[in-house]
Short mmCIF file of C-alpha atoms in Angstrom, two decimals:
data_model
loop_
_atom_site.label_atom_id
_atom_site.label_comp_id
_atom_site.label_asym_id
_atom_site.label_seq_id
_atom_site.Cartn_x
_atom_site.Cartn_y
_atom_site.Cartn_z
CA MET A 6 24.37 3.95 -8.80
CA SER A 7 28.48 5.30 -8.77
CA THR A 8 28.77 8.91 -7.38
CA THR A 9 31.96 10.90 -7.75
CA VAL A 10 31.68 11.55 -4.05
CA GLU A 11 32.48 9.01 -1.52
CA ALA A 12 30.21 8.04 1.15
CA SER A 13 30.97 9.92 4.63
CA HIS A 14 31.72 6.85 6.69
CA HIS A 15 32.89 9.01 9.21
CA SER A 16 29.39 9.57 10.07
CA GLY A 17 28.71 6.11 10.63
CA THR A 18 29.83 5.86 14.41
CA GLY A 19 28.93 9.43 14.92
CA GLU A 20 25.78 10.89 14.97
CA ASN A 21 23.10 10.16 12.63
CA TYR A 22 19.35 10.91 12.00
CA LEU A 23 18.28 8.99 15.05
CA THR A 24 20.85 10.39 17.73
CA ALA A 25 20.78 14.19 16.67
CA GLY A 26 18.21 15.05 19.18
CA TYR A 27 16.55 13.03 21.95
CA GLY A 28 13.18 13.81 23.39
CA LEU A 29 9.62 13.43 22.43
CA LYS A 30 9.42 17.29 21.78
CA SER A 31 12.12 16.64 19.21
CA TRP A 32 10.47 14.25 17.61
CA LEU A 33 6.99 15.82 17.22
CA MET A 34 8.64 19.14 16.04
CA THR A 35 11.05 17.67 13.62
CA THR A 36 11.01 18.27 9.96
CA ASP A 37 13.78 15.56 9.01
CA HIS A 38 12.07 13.25 6.25
CA LYS A 39 13.59 10.04 7.81
CA ARG A 40 12.10 11.03 11.39
CA ILE A 41 8.77 11.55 9.99
CA ALA A 42 8.89 8.72 8.40
CA ILE A 43 9.78 6.43 11.61
CA LEU A 44 6.59 8.68 13.14
CA TYR A 45 3.83 7.32 10.12
CA LEU A 46 6.07 3.73 10.47
CA LEU A 47 4.80 3.66 14.24
CA SER A 48 1.52 5.03 13.20
CA ILE A 49 0.32 2.59 10.30
CA SER A 50 1.49 -0.34 12.31
CA LEU A 51 -0.69 0.51 14.99
CA PHE A 52 -3.35 0.90 12.59
CA PHE A 53 -2.95 -2.39 10.83
CA VAL A 54 -3.02 -4.18 14.23
CA ILE A 55 -6.53 -2.51 15.06
CA GLY A 56 -7.55 -3.68 11.36
CA GLY A 57 -6.27 -6.96 11.82
CA LEU A 58 -8.27 -7.41 15.41
CA PHE A 59 -11.68 -6.81 13.12
CA ALA A 60 -10.28 -9.02 10.46
CA VAL A 61 -9.59 -11.91 13.07
CA LEU A 62 -13.09 -10.99 14.82
CA ILE A 63 -15.07 -11.65 11.38
CA ARG A 64 -13.13 -14.72 10.94
CA ILE A 65 -14.16 -16.11 14.23
CA GLU A 66 -17.89 -15.16 13.10
CA LEU A 67 -17.84 -16.83 9.83
CA LEU A 68 -16.16 -20.13 11.51
CA THR A 69 -19.89 -21.10 11.65
CA PRO A 70 -22.99 -20.83 9.62
CA ALA A 71 -25.17 -19.71 12.71
CA GLY A 72 -23.43 -16.28 13.07
CA ASP A 73 -23.43 -17.02 17.27
CA LEU A 74 -20.67 -14.47 17.56
CA VAL A 75 -21.65 -11.30 17.27
CA SER A 76 -25.10 -10.06 16.16
CA ALA A 77 -26.09 -8.88 12.60
CA ASP A 78 -25.59 -4.87 13.33
CA SER A 79 -22.44 -5.58 14.83
CA TYR A 80 -20.69 -7.61 11.85
CA ASN A 81 -21.77 -4.74 9.75
CA LYS A 82 -19.83 -2.76 12.03
CA LEU A 83 -17.18 -5.06 12.08
CA PHE A 84 -16.49 -5.31 8.71
CA THR A 85 -17.04 -1.60 7.92
CA LEU A 86 -14.36 -0.68 10.46
CA HIS A 87 -11.60 -3.46 9.59
CA GLY A 88 -12.15 -2.10 5.76
CA LEU A 89 -12.48 1.68 6.80
CA VAL A 90 -8.83 1.19 8.97
CA MET A 91 -6.70 -1.41 6.60
CA ILE A 92 -7.34 1.11 3.49
CA PHE A 93 -7.38 4.72 4.44
CA PHE A 94 -4.93 4.19 7.11
CA PHE A 95 -2.84 1.15 6.52
CA LEU A 96 -2.47 0.25 2.91
CA VAL A 97 -2.89 4.12 1.26
CA PRO A 98 -0.70 5.63 3.32
CA SER A 99 1.96 2.59 4.15
CA ILE A 100 5.00 2.30 1.56
CA PRO A 101 4.53 6.28 0.46
CA ALA A 102 4.30 7.58 3.59
CA VAL A 103 7.28 5.70 5.57
CA PHE A 104 9.38 4.34 2.79
CA GLY A 105 8.84 7.36 0.28
CA ASN A 106 9.41 9.64 2.95
CA PHE A 107 12.59 8.07 4.28
CA LEU A 108 14.13 7.13 0.84
CA ILE A 109 13.02 9.19 -2.14
CA PRO A 110 15.53 12.46 -1.02
CA ILE A 111 18.28 10.18 -0.61
CA MET A 112 17.10 8.21 -3.79
CA ILE A 113 17.51 11.56 -5.47
CA GLY A 114 20.66 12.58 -3.82
CA ALA A 115 18.67 15.81 -1.99
CA ARG A 116 19.45 16.85 1.66
CA ASP A 117 15.31 16.38 2.62
CA LEU A 118 11.98 17.09 0.61
CA ALA A 119 11.21 20.38 -0.63
CA PHE A 120 9.00 20.65 1.63
CA PRO A 121 9.67 19.66 4.72
CA LYS A 122 7.12 21.32 7.27
CA VAL A 123 3.88 20.43 5.30
CA ASN A 124 5.72 16.70 5.42
CA LEU A 125 5.28 17.24 9.25
CA ALA A 126 1.68 18.75 8.42
CA SER A 127 0.68 15.73 6.34
CA TRP A 128 1.60 13.53 9.59
CA TYR A 129 -0.59 15.75 11.89
CA VAL A 130 -3.29 15.47 9.75
CA PHE A 131 -2.82 11.85 9.18
CA THR A 132 -2.47 11.39 13.22
CA ILE A 133 -6.28 13.82 13.84
CA GLY A 134 -8.18 11.83 11.21
CA GLY A 135 -7.04 8.44 12.89
CA LEU A 136 -8.30 10.00 16.34
CA PHE A 137 -12.00 10.62 14.57
CA THR A 138 -11.77 7.03 13.24
CA PHE A 139 -10.78 5.96 17.31
CA ALA A 140 -13.55 8.62 17.70
CA VAL A 141 -16.10 6.38 15.76
CA VAL A 142 -15.28 2.99 17.53
CA LEU A 143 -15.92 4.35 20.83
CA ALA A 144 -19.29 5.89 19.34
CA GLY A 145 -20.74 2.73 18.51
CA GLY A 146 -18.77 1.88 15.09
CA VAL A 147 -20.15 2.57 11.77
CA ASP A 148 -22.11 0.11 9.68
CA THR A 149 -22.37 1.37 5.92
CA GLY A 150 -19.33 -0.11 4.46
CA TRP A 151 -16.10 1.29 3.95
CA THR A 152 -17.76 2.26 0.56
CA PHE A 153 -20.41 4.83 2.19
CA TYR A 154 -23.04 3.80 -0.35
CA THR A 155 -26.46 5.92 -0.58
CA PRO A 156 -29.32 5.99 0.30
CA TYR A 157 -28.27 4.00 3.62
CA SER A 158 -25.19 6.11 4.30
CA SER A 159 -26.76 9.17 3.57
CA THR A 160 -30.55 8.96 5.26
CA TYR A 161 -31.07 5.66 6.32
CA SER A 162 -27.89 4.61 8.92
CA LYS A 163 -28.19 5.31 12.85
CA THR A 164 -24.46 5.06 13.23
CA ALA A 165 -21.45 7.70 13.28
CA VAL A 166 -21.36 8.25 9.44
CA GLY A 167 -21.05 11.93 9.86
CA LEU A 168 -17.91 11.19 12.29
CA THR A 169 -16.17 8.75 9.98
CA ALA A 170 -16.91 11.10 6.73
CA ILE A 171 -15.17 13.92 8.66
CA GLY A 172 -11.85 11.41 9.80
CA VAL A 173 -11.71 10.32 6.29
CA PHE A 174 -12.11 13.54 4.88
CA ILE A 175 -9.15 15.15 6.91
CA THR A 176 -7.25 12.30 6.15
CA GLY A 177 -7.35 12.79 2.32
CA PHE A 178 -5.35 16.06 2.97
CA SER A 179 -2.76 13.89 4.12
CA SER A 180 -2.36 12.22 0.94
CA ILE A 181 -2.50 15.10 -0.94
CA LEU A 182 0.12 17.28 1.04
CA THR A 183 2.04 13.71 0.64
CA GLY A 184 1.68 13.83 -3.00
CA LEU A 185 2.26 17.14 -3.72
CA ASN A 186 5.61 17.03 -1.76
CA PHE A 187 6.94 14.35 -4.11
CA VAL A 188 6.25 15.73 -7.12
CA VAL A 189 8.13 18.69 -6.25
CA THR A 190 10.66 17.04 -5.26
CA ILE A 191 11.51 14.67 -7.99
CA HIS A 192 11.17 17.28 -10.37
CA LYS A 193 13.37 20.00 -8.45
CA MET A 194 15.65 18.17 -6.59
CA ARG A 195 17.38 15.36 -8.46
CA ALA A 196 21.53 15.40 -8.15
CA PRO A 197 23.74 16.64 -10.79
CA GLY A 198 23.53 13.59 -13.77
CA LEU A 199 20.28 12.46 -12.54
CA THR A 200 18.39 12.34 -15.52
CA TRP A 201 14.79 11.18 -15.85
CA PHE A 202 15.74 7.91 -17.24
CA ARG A 203 18.62 7.54 -14.50
CA LEU A 204 16.37 7.52 -11.66
CA PRO A 205 15.34 4.16 -9.74
CA LEU A 206 11.74 2.36 -10.83
CA PHE A 207 10.68 3.09 -7.16
CA ILE A 208 10.86 6.89 -7.57
CA TRP A 209 8.52 6.45 -10.60
CA ALA A 210 6.30 4.80 -9.14
CA HIS A 211 6.15 6.96 -6.51
CA TYR A 212 5.53 9.64 -9.19
CA ALA A 213 2.88 8.15 -10.42
CA THR A 214 1.27 7.46 -7.23
CA SER A 215 1.66 10.99 -6.39
CA LEU A 216 -0.27 12.39 -9.35
CA ILE A 217 -3.15 10.35 -8.42
CA MET A 218 -2.99 11.04 -4.75
CA LEU A 219 -3.16 14.99 -6.19
CA LEU A 220 -5.82 14.30 -8.92
CA GLY A 221 -7.89 11.48 -7.19
CA THR A 222 -8.72 12.60 -3.24
CA PRO A 223 -10.02 15.95 -3.72
CA VAL A 224 -12.71 13.93 -5.58
CA VAL A 225 -13.39 11.24 -2.75
CA ALA A 226 -12.94 13.64 -0.10
CA ILE A 227 -16.14 16.05 -1.73
CA SER A 228 -18.09 12.82 -2.12
CA ILE A 229 -17.71 12.03 1.32
CA LEU A 230 -18.57 15.94 2.76
CA LEU A 231 -21.45 15.45 0.29
CA VAL A 232 -22.73 12.41 2.17
CA PHE A 233 -22.20 14.29 5.35
CA LEU A 234 -24.17 17.24 4.14
CA GLU A 235 -26.81 15.30 3.16
CA ARG A 236 -27.26 13.95 6.17
CA VAL A 237 -27.18 16.76 8.17
CA PHE A 238 -28.78 19.61 6.33
CA GLY A 239 -30.95 17.46 3.39
CA ILE A 240 -29.69 19.05 0.65
CA GLY A 241 -31.30 16.03 -1.77
CA ILE A 242 -28.07 15.39 -3.93
CA PHE A 243 -28.26 11.49 -3.72
CA ASP A 244 -32.11 11.67 -2.86
CA PRO A 245 -34.42 10.80 -5.61
CA ALA A 246 -37.73 12.54 -3.67
CA LEU A 247 -35.51 15.65 -3.93
CA GLY A 248 -33.89 15.35 -8.14
CA GLY A 249 -31.37 13.97 -6.54
CA ASP A 250 -29.45 10.51 -7.83
CA PRO A 251 -27.96 7.51 -5.47
CA VAL A 252 -25.78 5.93 -8.00
CA LEU A 253 -24.37 9.22 -8.48
CA PHE A 254 -22.80 8.73 -5.33
CA GLN A 255 -21.25 5.13 -6.85
CA HIS A 256 -19.75 7.39 -10.06
CA LEU A 257 -18.42 10.12 -7.73
CA PHE A 258 -16.83 7.28 -5.24
CA TRP A 259 -15.06 4.94 -7.34
CA PHE A 260 -13.57 7.76 -10.07
CA TYR A 261 -11.38 7.79 -6.76
CA SER A 262 -11.44 4.67 -5.26
CA HIS A 263 -10.25 2.58 -8.44
CA PRO A 264 -7.36 5.05 -8.74
CA ALA A 265 -6.74 4.20 -5.22
CA VAL A 266 -6.20 0.52 -5.78
CA TYR A 267 -3.06 1.94 -7.15
CA ILE A 268 -2.11 4.30 -4.79
CA MET A 269 -1.74 0.61 -2.59
CA ILE A 270 -0.43 -1.25 -5.47
CA LEU A 271 2.35 1.05 -7.62
CA PRO A 272 4.56 1.77 -4.94
CA SER A 273 4.62 -2.07 -4.04
CA MET A 274 5.52 -1.86 -8.02
CA GLY A 275 8.59 0.20 -7.27
CA VAL A 276 9.49 -2.01 -4.39
CA MET A 277 9.79 -4.73 -6.49
CA SER A 278 12.09 -3.35 -9.33
CA GLU A 279 14.28 -2.67 -6.24
CA LEU A 280 14.24 -5.98 -4.89
CA ILE A 281 14.21 -8.09 -8.23
CA ALA A 282 17.54 -5.80 -9.65
CA CYS A 283 19.44 -6.03 -6.26
CA PHE A 284 18.52 -10.07 -5.63
CA CYS A 285 19.37 -11.21 -9.26
CA ARG A 286 22.35 -8.47 -9.84
CA LYS A 287 21.05 -7.43 -13.40
CA ARG A 288 19.59 -4.24 -14.68
CA ILE A 289 15.39 -4.35 -14.82
CA PHE A 290 14.74 -5.52 -18.24
CA GLY A 291 13.24 -3.25 -20.57
CA TYR A 292 13.74 0.24 -18.07
CA SER A 293 11.84 2.28 -19.59
CA PHE A 294 8.79 0.12 -20.15
CA VAL A 295 8.71 -0.21 -16.64
CA ALA A 296 9.10 3.22 -16.15
CA PHE A 297 6.31 4.44 -18.45
CA SER A 298 3.65 1.41 -17.74
CA SER A 299 3.61 3.10 -13.89
CA LEU A 300 2.20 6.48 -16.16
CA ALA A 301 0.12 4.40 -18.25
CA ILE A 302 -1.35 2.53 -15.09
CA ALA A 303 -1.98 6.25 -13.36
CA VAL A 304 -3.75 7.53 -16.55
CA LEU A 305 -5.81 4.42 -17.79
CA GLY A 306 -6.46 4.12 -13.67
CA PHE A 307 -8.70 6.87 -14.06
CA LEU A 308 -11.07 5.56 -16.68
CA VAL A 309 -12.42 2.21 -15.53
CA TRP A 310 -14.89 3.14 -12.28
CA GLY A 311 -17.50 2.08 -14.51
CA HIS A 312 -16.52 -1.79 -13.45
CA HIS A 313 -17.57 -1.65 -10.15
CA MET A 314 -21.31 -0.80 -11.27
CA PHE A 315 -21.53 -3.22 -13.69
CA THR A 316 -25.05 -4.65 -11.80
CA SER A 317 -26.44 -0.63 -11.25
CA SER A 318 -28.26 0.85 -13.45
CA GLN A 319 -25.50 1.94 -15.81
CA SER A 320 -26.44 1.33 -19.54
CA ILE A 321 -24.89 -2.24 -21.07
CA TYR A 322 -22.97 -0.16 -23.56
CA ALA A 323 -21.42 1.55 -20.76
CA GLY A 324 -20.75 -1.12 -19.16
CA MET A 325 -19.50 -2.89 -22.89
CA VAL A 326 -17.00 0.46 -23.26
CA PHE A 327 -15.98 0.06 -19.35
CA SER A 328 -15.15 -3.81 -19.52
CA ILE A 329 -12.73 -2.85 -22.64
CA LEU A 330 -10.78 0.05 -20.98
CA THR A 331 -10.54 -2.64 -17.58
CA MET A 332 -9.31 -5.11 -19.78
CA MET A 333 -6.39 -2.14 -21.06
CA VAL A 334 -5.30 -1.25 -17.43
CA ALA A 335 -4.32 -5.11 -17.54
CA ILE A 336 -1.89 -4.27 -19.79
CA PRO A 337 0.78 -2.36 -18.02
CA SER A 338 0.37 -4.60 -15.11
CA ALA A 339 1.21 -7.26 -17.40
CA VAL A 340 4.11 -5.62 -18.44
CA LYS A 341 5.62 -4.87 -15.41
CA VAL A 342 5.69 -9.18 -14.45
CA PHE A 343 6.63 -10.07 -17.74
CA ASN A 344 9.71 -7.60 -17.38
CA TRP A 345 10.65 -8.77 -13.93
CA ALA A 346 10.48 -12.39 -15.13
CA ALA A 347 12.76 -11.22 -17.94
CA THR A 348 15.08 -10.14 -15.19
CA MET A 349 15.53 -12.84 -12.99
CA TYR A 350 16.04 -15.26 -16.20
CA GLY A 351 19.43 -15.67 -16.39
CA GLY A 352 20.13 -13.41 -13.24
CA SER A 353 22.20 -14.73 -10.79
CA ILE A 354 19.68 -14.74 -8.04
CA SER A 355 20.11 -15.05 -4.31
CA TYR A 356 16.72 -15.83 -1.59
CA GLU A 357 17.50 -13.44 0.89
CA THR A 358 14.04 -12.05 2.79
CA PRO A 359 13.33 -9.54 0.64
CA MET A 360 13.55 -11.38 -2.52
CA MET A 361 11.33 -14.23 -0.71
CA TYR A 362 8.17 -11.13 -0.18
CA ALA A 363 9.46 -10.44 -3.89
CA PHE A 364 8.16 -13.98 -4.90
CA GLY A 365 5.33 -14.35 -3.09
CA PHE A 366 4.14 -10.56 -4.39
CA LEU A 367 4.64 -11.82 -7.99
CA GLY A 368 2.46 -15.02 -7.33
CA LEU A 369 0.14 -13.56 -5.03
CA PHE A 370 -0.29 -10.47 -8.12
CA THR A 371 -1.02 -12.30 -10.77
CA ILE A 372 -3.36 -14.44 -9.24
CA GLY A 373 -5.22 -11.65 -7.97
CA GLY A 374 -5.08 -9.72 -11.50
CA LEU A 375 -6.19 -12.68 -13.54
CA THR A 376 -9.29 -12.73 -11.48
CA GLY A 377 -9.71 -9.17 -12.15
CA LEU A 378 -9.98 -9.68 -15.14
CA PHE A 379 -13.33 -12.29 -14.43
CA LEU A 380 -14.33 -9.57 -12.86
CA GLY A 381 -14.28 -7.36 -16.11
CA ALA A 382 -15.90 -9.08 -18.45
CA LEU A 383 -19.74 -8.37 -17.91
CA GLY A 384 -21.25 -11.50 -18.01
CA LEU A 385 -18.98 -13.34 -15.35
CA ASP A 386 -19.20 -10.27 -13.13
CA VAL A 387 -23.05 -10.55 -12.98
CA HIS A 388 -22.79 -14.11 -11.70
CA VAL A 389 -19.69 -13.08 -9.18
CA HIS A 390 -20.65 -9.66 -8.47
CA ASP A 391 -21.09 -8.80 -4.23
CA THR A 392 -19.85 -12.54 -3.88
CA TYR A 393 -16.68 -13.64 -1.81
CA PHE A 394 -15.01 -14.06 -5.33
CA VAL A 395 -14.35 -10.26 -5.04
CA VAL A 396 -13.92 -10.31 -1.79
CA ALA A 397 -10.49 -12.74 -2.36
CA HIS A 398 -9.76 -11.01 -5.40
CA PHE A 399 -9.15 -7.68 -3.66
CA HIS A 400 -7.11 -9.08 -0.92
CA TYR A 401 -5.20 -11.04 -3.20
CA ILE A 402 -4.00 -7.96 -5.20
CA MET A 403 -4.20 -6.03 -1.49
CA VAL A 404 -2.54 -7.91 0.86
CA GLY A 405 -0.97 -10.48 -1.58
CA GLY A 406 0.97 -7.38 -3.60
CA ALA A 407 0.64 -4.05 -1.50
CA ILE A 408 1.45 -5.81 2.00
CA MET A 409 4.06 -8.23 0.67
CA GLY A 410 5.38 -5.24 -1.20
CA TYR A 411 5.27 -3.64 2.30
CA LEU A 412 7.35 -6.17 4.00
CA GLY A 413 9.61 -6.88 1.35
CA ALA A 414 10.70 -3.11 1.46
CA LEU A 415 10.43 -3.33 5.52
CA HIS A 416 13.31 -6.08 5.32
CA PHE A 417 15.40 -4.39 2.55
CA TRP A 418 15.72 -0.99 3.57
CA TRP A 419 15.51 -1.78 7.47
CA PRO A 420 19.30 -2.04 8.02
CA LYS A 421 19.66 1.34 6.60
CA MET A 422 16.98 3.07 8.34
CA PHE A 423 17.99 1.44 12.00
CA GLY A 424 21.64 0.47 11.21
CA ARG A 425 20.84 -2.99 12.65
CA LEU A 426 20.76 -6.79 10.96
CA TYR A 427 17.61 -8.58 11.80
CA PRO A 428 17.95 -12.92 11.75
CA GLU A 429 17.59 -13.99 8.48
CA ALA A 430 16.36 -17.49 9.14
CA TRP A 431 13.60 -16.15 11.51
CA ALA A 432 12.86 -13.51 8.80
CA LYS A 433 12.89 -16.11 6.26
CA LEU A 434 10.43 -18.71 7.97
CA SER A 435 7.88 -15.60 8.74
CA SER A 436 7.77 -15.15 4.91
CA ILE A 437 6.90 -18.46 3.91
CA VAL A 438 4.26 -18.69 6.93
CA ILE A 439 2.74 -15.93 5.43
CA PHE A 440 2.60 -16.80 2.01
CA ILE A 441 0.84 -20.37 3.19
CA GLY A 442 -1.50 -18.46 5.60
CA PHE A 443 -2.53 -15.94 3.35
CA ASN A 444 -3.50 -18.58 -0.08
CA LEU A 445 -5.42 -21.06 2.95
CA THR A 446 -7.36 -17.80 4.32
CA PHE A 447 -8.36 -16.30 0.51
CA PHE A 448 -8.29 -19.17 -2.20
CA PRO A 449 -11.25 -21.19 -0.70
CA GLN A 450 -13.35 -17.52 -1.12
CA PHE A 451 -12.80 -17.92 -4.57
CA LEU A 452 -14.43 -21.46 -4.64
CA VAL A 453 -17.12 -20.22 -2.03
CA GLY A 454 -17.61 -16.77 -4.21
CA TYR A 455 -18.21 -18.70 -7.57
CA LEU A 456 -20.51 -21.29 -5.95
CA GLY A 457 -22.68 -18.27 -4.99
CA MET A 458 -21.69 -17.08 -1.34
CA PRO A 459 -22.66 -12.64 -1.05
CA ARG A 460 -20.15 -11.04 0.57
CA ARG A 461 -21.43 -9.30 3.90
CA TYR A 462 -23.11 -11.80 5.19
CA HIS A 463 -23.01 -13.16 9.17
CA VAL A 464 -24.88 -16.11 8.16
CA TYR A 465 -24.69 -19.00 5.52
CA PRO A 466 -26.00 -22.11 4.59
CA ASP A 467 -24.40 -25.26 6.08
CA GLU A 468 -22.75 -26.55 2.88
CA PHE A 469 -20.32 -23.18 2.84
CA GLN A 470 -18.95 -23.77 5.96
CA ILE A 471 -15.83 -26.01 5.02
CA PHE A 472 -14.69 -23.03 3.11
CA HIS A 473 -14.68 -20.81 6.03
CA VAL A 474 -13.04 -23.37 7.93
CA LEU A 475 -10.16 -23.15 5.50
CA SER A 476 -10.12 -19.56 5.49
CA THR A 477 -10.32 -18.89 9.53
CA ALA A 478 -7.31 -21.50 10.03
CA GLY A 479 -5.19 -19.85 7.00
CA ALA A 480 -6.25 -16.66 9.23
CA SER A 481 -4.86 -17.85 12.15
CA ILE A 482 -1.51 -19.08 10.27
CA LEU A 483 -1.07 -15.47 8.77
CA ALA A 484 -1.62 -14.08 12.07
CA ILE A 485 1.39 -15.92 13.45
CA GLY A 486 3.33 -14.94 10.45
CA TYR A 487 2.55 -11.21 11.17
CA ALA A 488 3.88 -11.88 14.67
CA PHE A 489 7.09 -13.16 13.78
CA PRO A 490 8.70 -9.84 12.24
CA VAL A 491 7.13 -7.82 15.04
CA VAL A 492 9.34 -9.48 17.63
CA TYR A 493 12.60 -10.44 15.59
CA LEU A 494 12.16 -6.60 14.22
CA ILE A 495 11.88 -5.34 17.78
CA TRP A 496 14.49 -7.81 18.85
CA SER A 497 17.34 -6.37 16.14
CA LEU A 498 17.14 -2.70 17.16
CA VAL A 499 18.35 -3.97 20.68
CA ARG A 500 20.49 -7.50 19.79
CA GLY A 501 20.86 -7.19 15.97
CA GLU A 502 24.27 -7.07 14.46
CA LYS A 503 25.56 -3.65 13.29
CA ALA A 504 24.98 -3.00 9.39
CA GLY A 505 27.28 -1.84 7.00
CA PRO A 506 26.48 1.51 4.49
CA ASN A 507 25.52 -1.27 1.74
CA PRO A 508 24.65 -5.39 3.61
CA TRP A 509 22.88 -5.95 0.27
CA ASN A 510 25.64 -5.21 -2.17
CA ALA A 511 23.09 -3.03 -3.95
CA LYS A 512 23.34 0.33 -6.05
CA GLY A 513 21.42 3.32 -5.57
CA LEU A 514 22.34 6.30 -3.61
CA GLU A 515 20.95 5.17 -0.37
CA TRP A 516 23.63 2.62 -0.21
CA THR A 517 26.46 5.04 -0.37
CA VAL A 518 25.77 6.99 2.86
CA PRO A 519 26.02 5.15 6.47
CA SER A 520 23.29 3.24 8.03
CA PRO A 521 21.53 5.22 9.77
CA PRO A 522 22.06 7.98 7.76
CA THR A 523 22.96 11.57 8.90
CA THR A 524 20.29 14.51 9.24
CA PHE A 525 21.22 15.76 6.14
CA ASN A 526 21.88 12.56 4.31
CA PHE A 527 25.12 13.93 2.47
CA ASP A 528 27.63 16.07 3.32
CA GLU A 529 27.70 17.37 -0.30
CA THR A 530 25.84 16.73 -3.22
CA PRO A 531 26.88 13.61 -5.17
CA VAL A 532 27.16 13.44 -8.68
CA VAL A 533 25.63 10.67 -10.53
CA THR A 534 27.76 9.32 -13.07
CA GLU A 535 26.10 6.15 -14.40
CA GLU A 536 22.25 4.14 -15.21
CA ALA A 537 20.57 2.97 -12.29
CA TYR A 538 20.76 -0.89 -11.77
CA ASP A 539 24.06 -1.04 -13.65
CA TYR A 540 25.05 -4.51 -12.10
CA SER A 541 27.71 -5.22 -14.89
CA ARG A 542 30.00 -2.32 -12.62
CA PRO A 543 31.49 -3.36 -9.23
CA VAL A 544 29.37 -2.16 -6.41
CA GLU A 545 30.88 0.79 -3.94
CA GLY A 546 30.91 1.03 -0.58
CA LYS A 547 31.03 -2.79 0.07
CA VAL A 548 29.85 -4.68 3.03
CA VAL A 549 31.56 -3.37 6.09
#
């Protein structure tokens, strides 16, 4: 995006947001959106490692049919904690809390988010919720599954359900505060000339995500609070003996948790638009369709929760309605994928690391999306419901989609965040290893699920072992792939080549400020004079 203001390159050698203050206190009390993004980056990386360790134990356990590593109870705790940590403490906050926080003000020409202190508070709230989850692990874990289904969670489970409920309840407020901050910032703080249809699609995706956070998160918070109250006081909301309904919890939970899937995937879609436009040197095909498809996903996402309940006591008529709505929510996602493909068609594609992750995202998300149609079809879902088919579908969307998007964003904006380049060859290698490892881990689970292997079982018939051996082998490759970036990104902080303001020759206001940016981003407010992704014009602020 061209601006009438030249970037203040003199700041590049002087003070930036990383050197603006030293000592732990300057970080823990900061209201700089970029520093808060780095705090989130450290926090969620820790949770990703913890969630990954639980996954490793699950895969080792499933290597043999007999269940000879951990007991049935311990296995239940492993998959519950894996789901809890990965979803609530990594996937939901990953891109919004790190890259949304870091980039939204810079992308719209603002000096910070609308409420800097609220932004810092959201990180503290997230951290406090995380500490409760650590406490749950120390207290012997929780075994309800990450979905907390009643009546098991509300009445029968003997594990630390109450403590877990408090942790998730608290963490929900972090999402709400972040979403509120983003909505107000995007509405009120755009630079002169930055109209709604000149916004980067990354901003549109975060705007839609923030609406889901604001409207959906209170529902799951209240639902889990009701489970807590049911356990402690026996109030009877989910207890049929007292006039309650255990299926009511599923309605409340999925009313949030299906839109929550889009909280995890929409920001990745925003990242894809940035990567594909940059590395194909073209404006996104059908920009306004891609922008509005983000809002369509946010709206339709709230109307499909019943497809999780085709095998519950829901009526066939309700199931048919939810099935049709589920097919409809696939349309805006397909619009994005087709428009990205059309953007690449005839583009000058270059295969830098972020684009490798974009290719990985497109392949894996498409498989995940198409298998979602199987689960949205009533007759088929009855067969594959609660089997490994669902596990594979979910991971193709979440790990194949959301984490590919997260890693693409990390590699794309790393030079901007830290002012250092990473070794490109190692980064490309790791993207390929992750792609191969991922497919080897989860594709066999489609097959074993279709053959009837239920999920959440730690003992299984011998004929399924070959699929689990393949899965565990793939998980080993995937772990190696994830370990690579940890090593070379930390190395790049110390030894990496210095990055100029615009190492990718990309468009966008964030590439007109120094790398790393100064504390207040811009010396004077930029004025936007052209469309987003206008690669027909020369890029300002070339590589230095």
